[in-house]
Coordinates of C-alpha atoms in Angstrom, one line a residue:
X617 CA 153.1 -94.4 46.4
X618 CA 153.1 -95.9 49.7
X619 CA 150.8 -99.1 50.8
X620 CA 148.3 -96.6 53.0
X621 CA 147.4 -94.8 49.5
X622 CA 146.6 -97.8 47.9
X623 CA 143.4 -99.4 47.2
X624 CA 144.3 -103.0 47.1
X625 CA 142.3 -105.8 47.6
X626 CA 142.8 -109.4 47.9
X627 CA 146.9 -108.6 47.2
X628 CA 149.0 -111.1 45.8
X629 CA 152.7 -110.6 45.4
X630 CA 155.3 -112.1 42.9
X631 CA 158.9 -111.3 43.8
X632 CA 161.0 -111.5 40.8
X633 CA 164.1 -112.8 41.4
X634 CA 165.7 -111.9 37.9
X635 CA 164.9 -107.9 38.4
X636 CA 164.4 -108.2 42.1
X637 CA 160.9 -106.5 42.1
X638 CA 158.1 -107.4 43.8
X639 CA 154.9 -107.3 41.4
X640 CA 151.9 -106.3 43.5
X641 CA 148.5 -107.7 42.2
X642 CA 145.2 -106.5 42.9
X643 CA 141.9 -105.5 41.1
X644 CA 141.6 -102.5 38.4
X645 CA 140.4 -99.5 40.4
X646 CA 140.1 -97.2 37.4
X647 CA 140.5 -94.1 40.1
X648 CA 143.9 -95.1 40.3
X649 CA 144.6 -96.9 37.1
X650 CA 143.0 -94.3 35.1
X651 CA 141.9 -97.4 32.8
X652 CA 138.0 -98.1 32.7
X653 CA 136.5 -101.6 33.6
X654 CA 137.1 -104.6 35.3
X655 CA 140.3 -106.4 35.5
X656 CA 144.0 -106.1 36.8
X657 CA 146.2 -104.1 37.5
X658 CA 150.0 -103.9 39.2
X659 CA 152.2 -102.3 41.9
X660 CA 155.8 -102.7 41.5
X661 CA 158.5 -102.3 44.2
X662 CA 161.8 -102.7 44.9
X663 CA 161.8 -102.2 48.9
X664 CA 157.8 -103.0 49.8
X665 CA 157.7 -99.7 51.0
X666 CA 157.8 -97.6 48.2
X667 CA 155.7 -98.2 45.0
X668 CA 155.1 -97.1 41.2
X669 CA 151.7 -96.1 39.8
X670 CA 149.9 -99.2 38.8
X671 CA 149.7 -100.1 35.4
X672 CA 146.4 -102.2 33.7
X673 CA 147.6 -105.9 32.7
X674 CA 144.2 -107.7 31.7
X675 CA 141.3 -106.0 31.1
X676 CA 138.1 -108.7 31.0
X677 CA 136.2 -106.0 27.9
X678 CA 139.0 -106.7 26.0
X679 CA 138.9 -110.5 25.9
X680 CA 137.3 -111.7 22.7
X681 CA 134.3 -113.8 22.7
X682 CA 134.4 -113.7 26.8
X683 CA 131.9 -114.9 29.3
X684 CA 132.0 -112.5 31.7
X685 CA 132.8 -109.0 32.0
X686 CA 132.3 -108.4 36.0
X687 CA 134.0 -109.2 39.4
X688 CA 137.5 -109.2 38.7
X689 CA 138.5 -110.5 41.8
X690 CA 141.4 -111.9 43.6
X691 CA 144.3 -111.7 40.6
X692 CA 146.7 -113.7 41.1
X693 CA 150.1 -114.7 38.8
X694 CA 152.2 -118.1 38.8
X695 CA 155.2 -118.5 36.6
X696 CA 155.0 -122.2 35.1
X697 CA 157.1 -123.4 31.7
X698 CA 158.4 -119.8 31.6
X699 CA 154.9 -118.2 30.8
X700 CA 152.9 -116.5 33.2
X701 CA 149.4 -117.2 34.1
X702 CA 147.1 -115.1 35.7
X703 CA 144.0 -116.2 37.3
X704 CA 140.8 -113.9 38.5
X705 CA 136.8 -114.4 39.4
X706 CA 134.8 -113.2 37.4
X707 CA 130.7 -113.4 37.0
X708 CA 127.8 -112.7 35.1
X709 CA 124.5 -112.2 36.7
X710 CA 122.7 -112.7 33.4
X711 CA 123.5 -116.4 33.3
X712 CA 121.5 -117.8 36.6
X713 CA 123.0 -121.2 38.2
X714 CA 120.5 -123.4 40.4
X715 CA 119.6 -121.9 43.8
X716 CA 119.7 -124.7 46.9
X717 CA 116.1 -124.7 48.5
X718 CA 115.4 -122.6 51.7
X719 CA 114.6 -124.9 53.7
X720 CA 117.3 -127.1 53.3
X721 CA 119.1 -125.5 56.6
X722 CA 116.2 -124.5 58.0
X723 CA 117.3 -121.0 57.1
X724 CA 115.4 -118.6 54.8
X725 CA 118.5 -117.0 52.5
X726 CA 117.5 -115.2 49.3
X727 CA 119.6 -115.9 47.5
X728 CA 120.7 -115.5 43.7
X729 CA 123.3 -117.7 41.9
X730 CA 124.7 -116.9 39.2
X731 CA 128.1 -118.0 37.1
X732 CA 131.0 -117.1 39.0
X733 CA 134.5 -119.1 38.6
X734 CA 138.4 -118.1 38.4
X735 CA 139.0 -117.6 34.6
X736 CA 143.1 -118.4 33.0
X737 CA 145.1 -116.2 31.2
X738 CA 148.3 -116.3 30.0
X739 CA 151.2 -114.0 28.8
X740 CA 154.8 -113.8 28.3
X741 CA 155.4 -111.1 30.8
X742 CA 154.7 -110.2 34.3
X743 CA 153.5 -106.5 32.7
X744 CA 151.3 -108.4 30.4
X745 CA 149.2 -107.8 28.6
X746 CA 147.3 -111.1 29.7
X747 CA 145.0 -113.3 27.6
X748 CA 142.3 -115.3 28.3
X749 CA 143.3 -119.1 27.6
X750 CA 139.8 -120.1 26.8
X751 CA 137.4 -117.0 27.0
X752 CA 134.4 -119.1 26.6
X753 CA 133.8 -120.3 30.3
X754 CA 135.4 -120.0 33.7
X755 CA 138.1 -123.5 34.7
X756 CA 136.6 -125.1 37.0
X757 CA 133.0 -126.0 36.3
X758 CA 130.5 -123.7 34.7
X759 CA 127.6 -124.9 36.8
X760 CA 129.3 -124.8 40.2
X761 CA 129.7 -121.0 41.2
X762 CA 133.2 -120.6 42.9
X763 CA 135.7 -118.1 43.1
X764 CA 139.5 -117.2 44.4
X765 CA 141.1 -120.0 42.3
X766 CA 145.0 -120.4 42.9
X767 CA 147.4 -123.0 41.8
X768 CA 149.2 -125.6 42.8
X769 CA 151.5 -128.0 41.4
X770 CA 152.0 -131.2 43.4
X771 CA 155.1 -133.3 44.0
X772 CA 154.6 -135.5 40.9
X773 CA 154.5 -132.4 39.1
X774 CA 150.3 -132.3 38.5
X775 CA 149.1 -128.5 38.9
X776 CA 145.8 -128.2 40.2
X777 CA 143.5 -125.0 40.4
X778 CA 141.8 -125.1 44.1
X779 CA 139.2 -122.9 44.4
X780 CA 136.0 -121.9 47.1
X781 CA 132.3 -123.4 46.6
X782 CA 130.5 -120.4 47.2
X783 CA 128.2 -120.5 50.1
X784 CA 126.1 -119.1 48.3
X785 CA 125.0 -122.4 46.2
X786 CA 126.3 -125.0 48.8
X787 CA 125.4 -122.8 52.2
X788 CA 128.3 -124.7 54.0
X789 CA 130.9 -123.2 51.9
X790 CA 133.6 -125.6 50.8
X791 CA 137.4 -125.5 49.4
X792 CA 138.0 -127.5 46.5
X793 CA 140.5 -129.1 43.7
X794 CA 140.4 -130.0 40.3
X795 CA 143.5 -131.4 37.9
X796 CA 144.6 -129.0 35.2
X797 CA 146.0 -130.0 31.7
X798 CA 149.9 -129.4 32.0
X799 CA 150.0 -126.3 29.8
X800 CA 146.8 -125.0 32.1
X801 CA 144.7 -125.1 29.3
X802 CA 141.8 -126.7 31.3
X803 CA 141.0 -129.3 33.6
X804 CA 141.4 -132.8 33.8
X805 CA 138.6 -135.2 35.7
X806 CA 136.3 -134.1 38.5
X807 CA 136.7 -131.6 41.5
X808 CA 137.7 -133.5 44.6
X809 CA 136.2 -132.2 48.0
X810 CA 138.8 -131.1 50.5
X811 CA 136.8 -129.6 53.3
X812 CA 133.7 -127.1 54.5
X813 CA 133.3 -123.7 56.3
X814 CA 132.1 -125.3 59.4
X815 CA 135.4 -127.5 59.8
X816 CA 136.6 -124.4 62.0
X817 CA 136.3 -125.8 65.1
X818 CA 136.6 -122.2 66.3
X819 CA 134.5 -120.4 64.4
X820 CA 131.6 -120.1 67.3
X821 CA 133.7 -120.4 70.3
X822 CA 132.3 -116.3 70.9
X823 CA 129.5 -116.4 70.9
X824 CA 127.4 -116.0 74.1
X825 CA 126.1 -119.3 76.1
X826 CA 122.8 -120.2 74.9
X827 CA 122.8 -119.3 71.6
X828 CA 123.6 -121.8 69.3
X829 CA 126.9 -121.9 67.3
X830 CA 126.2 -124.2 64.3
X831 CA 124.6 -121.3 62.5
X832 CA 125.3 -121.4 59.1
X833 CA 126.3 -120.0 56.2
X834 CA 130.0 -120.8 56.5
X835 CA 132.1 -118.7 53.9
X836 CA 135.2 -120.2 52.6
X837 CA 137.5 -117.8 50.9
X838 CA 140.8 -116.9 49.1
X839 CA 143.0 -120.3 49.4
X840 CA 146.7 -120.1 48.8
X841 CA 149.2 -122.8 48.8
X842 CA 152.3 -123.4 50.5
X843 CA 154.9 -126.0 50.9
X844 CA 156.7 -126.5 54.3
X845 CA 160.1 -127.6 54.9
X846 CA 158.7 -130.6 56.6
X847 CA 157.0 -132.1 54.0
X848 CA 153.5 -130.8 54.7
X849 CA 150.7 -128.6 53.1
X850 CA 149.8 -125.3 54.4
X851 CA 146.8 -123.4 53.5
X852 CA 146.1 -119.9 53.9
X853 CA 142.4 -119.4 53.8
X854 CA 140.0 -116.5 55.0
X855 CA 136.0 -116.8 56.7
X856 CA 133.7 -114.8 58.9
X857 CA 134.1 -115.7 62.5
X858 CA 130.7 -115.5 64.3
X859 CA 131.4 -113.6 67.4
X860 CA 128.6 -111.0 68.4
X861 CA 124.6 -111.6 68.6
X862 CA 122.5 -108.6 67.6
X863 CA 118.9 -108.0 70.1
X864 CA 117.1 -109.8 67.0
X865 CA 119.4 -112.6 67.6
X866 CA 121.4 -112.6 64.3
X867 CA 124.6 -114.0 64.7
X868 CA 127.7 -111.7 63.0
X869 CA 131.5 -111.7 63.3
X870 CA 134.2 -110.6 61.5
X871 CA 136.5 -111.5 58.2
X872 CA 139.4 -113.6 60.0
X873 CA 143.3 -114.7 58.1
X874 CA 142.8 -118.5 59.2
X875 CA 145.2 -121.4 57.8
X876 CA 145.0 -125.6 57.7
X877 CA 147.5 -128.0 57.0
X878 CA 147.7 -131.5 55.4
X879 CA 150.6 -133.4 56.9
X880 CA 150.6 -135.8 54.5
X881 CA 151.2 -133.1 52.0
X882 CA 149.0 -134.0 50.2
X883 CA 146.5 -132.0 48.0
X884 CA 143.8 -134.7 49.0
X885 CA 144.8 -133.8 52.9
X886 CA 143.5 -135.0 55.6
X887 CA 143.2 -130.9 56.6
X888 CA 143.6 -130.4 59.9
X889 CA 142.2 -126.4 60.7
X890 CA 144.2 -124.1 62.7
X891 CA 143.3 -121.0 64.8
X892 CA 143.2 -117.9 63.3
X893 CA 146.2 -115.7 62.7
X894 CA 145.4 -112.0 62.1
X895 CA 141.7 -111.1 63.1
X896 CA 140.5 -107.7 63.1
X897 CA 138.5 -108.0 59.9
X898 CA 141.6 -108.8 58.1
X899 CA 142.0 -111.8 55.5
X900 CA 142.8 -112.6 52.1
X901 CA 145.9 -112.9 52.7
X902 CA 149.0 -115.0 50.8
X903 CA 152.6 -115.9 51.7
X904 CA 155.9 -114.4 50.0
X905 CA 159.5 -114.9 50.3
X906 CA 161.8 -111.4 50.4
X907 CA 165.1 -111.2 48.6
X908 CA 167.2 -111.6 51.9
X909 CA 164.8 -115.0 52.1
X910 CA 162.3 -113.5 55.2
X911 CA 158.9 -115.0 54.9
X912 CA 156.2 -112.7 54.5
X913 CA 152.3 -112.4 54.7
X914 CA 150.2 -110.3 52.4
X915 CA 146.9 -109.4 53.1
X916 CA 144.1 -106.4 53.3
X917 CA 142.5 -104.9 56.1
X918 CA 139.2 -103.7 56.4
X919 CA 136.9 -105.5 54.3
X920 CA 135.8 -102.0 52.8
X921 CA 138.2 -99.8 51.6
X922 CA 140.8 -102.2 52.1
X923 CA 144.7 -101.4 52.3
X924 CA 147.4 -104.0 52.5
X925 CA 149.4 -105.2 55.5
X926 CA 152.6 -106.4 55.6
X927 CA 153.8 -109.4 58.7
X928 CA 156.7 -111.3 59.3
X929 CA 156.2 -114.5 59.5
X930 CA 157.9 -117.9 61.2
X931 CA 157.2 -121.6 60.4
X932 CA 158.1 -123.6 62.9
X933 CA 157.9 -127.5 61.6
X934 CA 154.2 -127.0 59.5
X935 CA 153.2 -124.4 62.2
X936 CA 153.0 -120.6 60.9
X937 CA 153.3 -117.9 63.5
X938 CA 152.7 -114.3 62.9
X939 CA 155.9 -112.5 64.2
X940 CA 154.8 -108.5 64.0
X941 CA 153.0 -106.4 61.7
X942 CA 155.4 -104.1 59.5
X943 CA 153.8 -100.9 61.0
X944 CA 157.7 -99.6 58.9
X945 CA 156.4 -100.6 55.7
X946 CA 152.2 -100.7 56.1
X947 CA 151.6 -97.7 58.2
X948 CA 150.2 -99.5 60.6
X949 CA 145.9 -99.8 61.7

């Protein structure tokens, strides 16, 4: 299989040094998988050009005593203590979760929130099969509804999940952090705030004069974490620019590949928000080293129907340019 025959969204990629493979991550899509229900499954490759038939490594159903059996969203897999740990949104729209009033913006959303939040599951193998770690409740808290939860593990060692706030219970969406046991087995205090949606300075620079451009709700989505040879932070995150005013005067725009950075390398920041790097209703997207050591973005383009796209990338001190798409590898669009 080749990356333009590949449903695949939200990818995230694990290059495994020992059998250098890359591991391909993405949601079950049981047309492919031919396994039933929600949950993950994975590409492998040994050139990122040509790929196996994905086989099913967590299946949400098959969790005992689990909270959730929907979503299964943005997988993604971290090697820590030499286990594996898999982590995916999932939700349940027969457990409701507090709805911020209307009028609170001034804007009248409907809106319906429900639990949503990154679950943990663990297994010896990159092939799985993967079990939930506790099956009863998503990590970070049960009441917030987030999603897209990745890890990081800080200089003194600490790992952290850091998730989105969905805009959908906070309108101004939000990225946040909260300290995980060392064995990942849950969290450790409360989640600390790192910044909103609307800190894009860019985000409205499109649209027309007159029309104002602090319209929310500001989506925050799909954080991944990278460390820079300079000692600072880098995120990859993903939003929806507002670019284009309809003759009712709604304000749309399309899913951008955005990143920020905390120079003091710290989890905690200060974030400092950088211009996009890939538009085109593109996003999701994560960073990867190759086996000759070329650093690589990840991500999936369009929104619907998404495929995956391949770019070489370049840091230059903690700022990450996008050198060319691998039309070779991704077939291009």
């Amino acid at each position: 299989m080749r990356l333009p025959d590949m449903p695949l969204h939200d990818p995230f990629i694990v290059a495994d040094q020992a059998t250098r493979t890359y591991y391909l991550y993405t949601s079950n899509e049981s047309s492919v998988s031919g396994v039933d229900g929600t949950g993950t499954m994975v590409y492998r490759s040994h050139d990122l050009r040509d790929w196996t038939s994905p086989v099913v490594v967590f299946r949400a159903a098959g969790q005992s005593g689990i909270w959730a059996t929907d979503g299964g969203w943005a997988p993604e897999v971290h090697e820590l203590g030499g286990r594996y740990y898999l982590f995916t949104t999932l939700h349940n729209e027969a457990r409701p979760l507090p709805v911020p009033p209307a009028d609170q913006w001034g804007t009248p959303f409907q809106l319906r929130n429900y639990m949503r939040g990154t679950i943990t599951a663990v297994s010896d193998s990159l092939l799985g099969p993967f079990t939930a770690v506790d099956p009863a409740r998503p990590t970070p808290p049960e009441n917030l509804m987030t999603l897209d939860g990745t890890l990081h593990v800080d200089p003194s060692g600490q790992p952290w999940m850091v998730y989105a706030h969905e805009w959908l219970q906070t309108i101004d969406g939000t990225m946040e952090a909260i300290r995980l046991a060392p064995d990942l087995s849950g969290t450790v205090g409360d989640p600390v705030f790192l910044f909103k949606g609307s800190d894009a300075f860019w985000l409205g620079e499109q649209i027309p004069a007159g029309v104002p451009n602090q319209l929310p709700p500001y989506i925050t989505d799909g954080p991944q974490l990278y460390n820079t040879p300079d000692g600072s932070l880098l995120m990859l995150w993903s939003t929806y620019e507002k670019n284009a005013v309809g003759k009712d005067g709604t304000v749309s725009g399309g899913y951008v590949q955005t990143c920020a950075v905390s120079e003091s390398g710290e989890i905690t920041g200060p974030w400092r928000q950088h211009r996009p790097l890939v538009r085109e209703d593109s996003g999701h997207g994560m960073l990867f080293h190759t086996f000759d050591d070329r650093l690589m973005m990840v991500l999936h383009r369009p929104f619907e129907n998404a495929r995956g796209k391949l770019y070489d990338m370049q840091l230059v001190g903690h700022e990450l340019r996008v050198l060319r798409q691998r039309t070779d590898l991704d077939g291009g669009g």
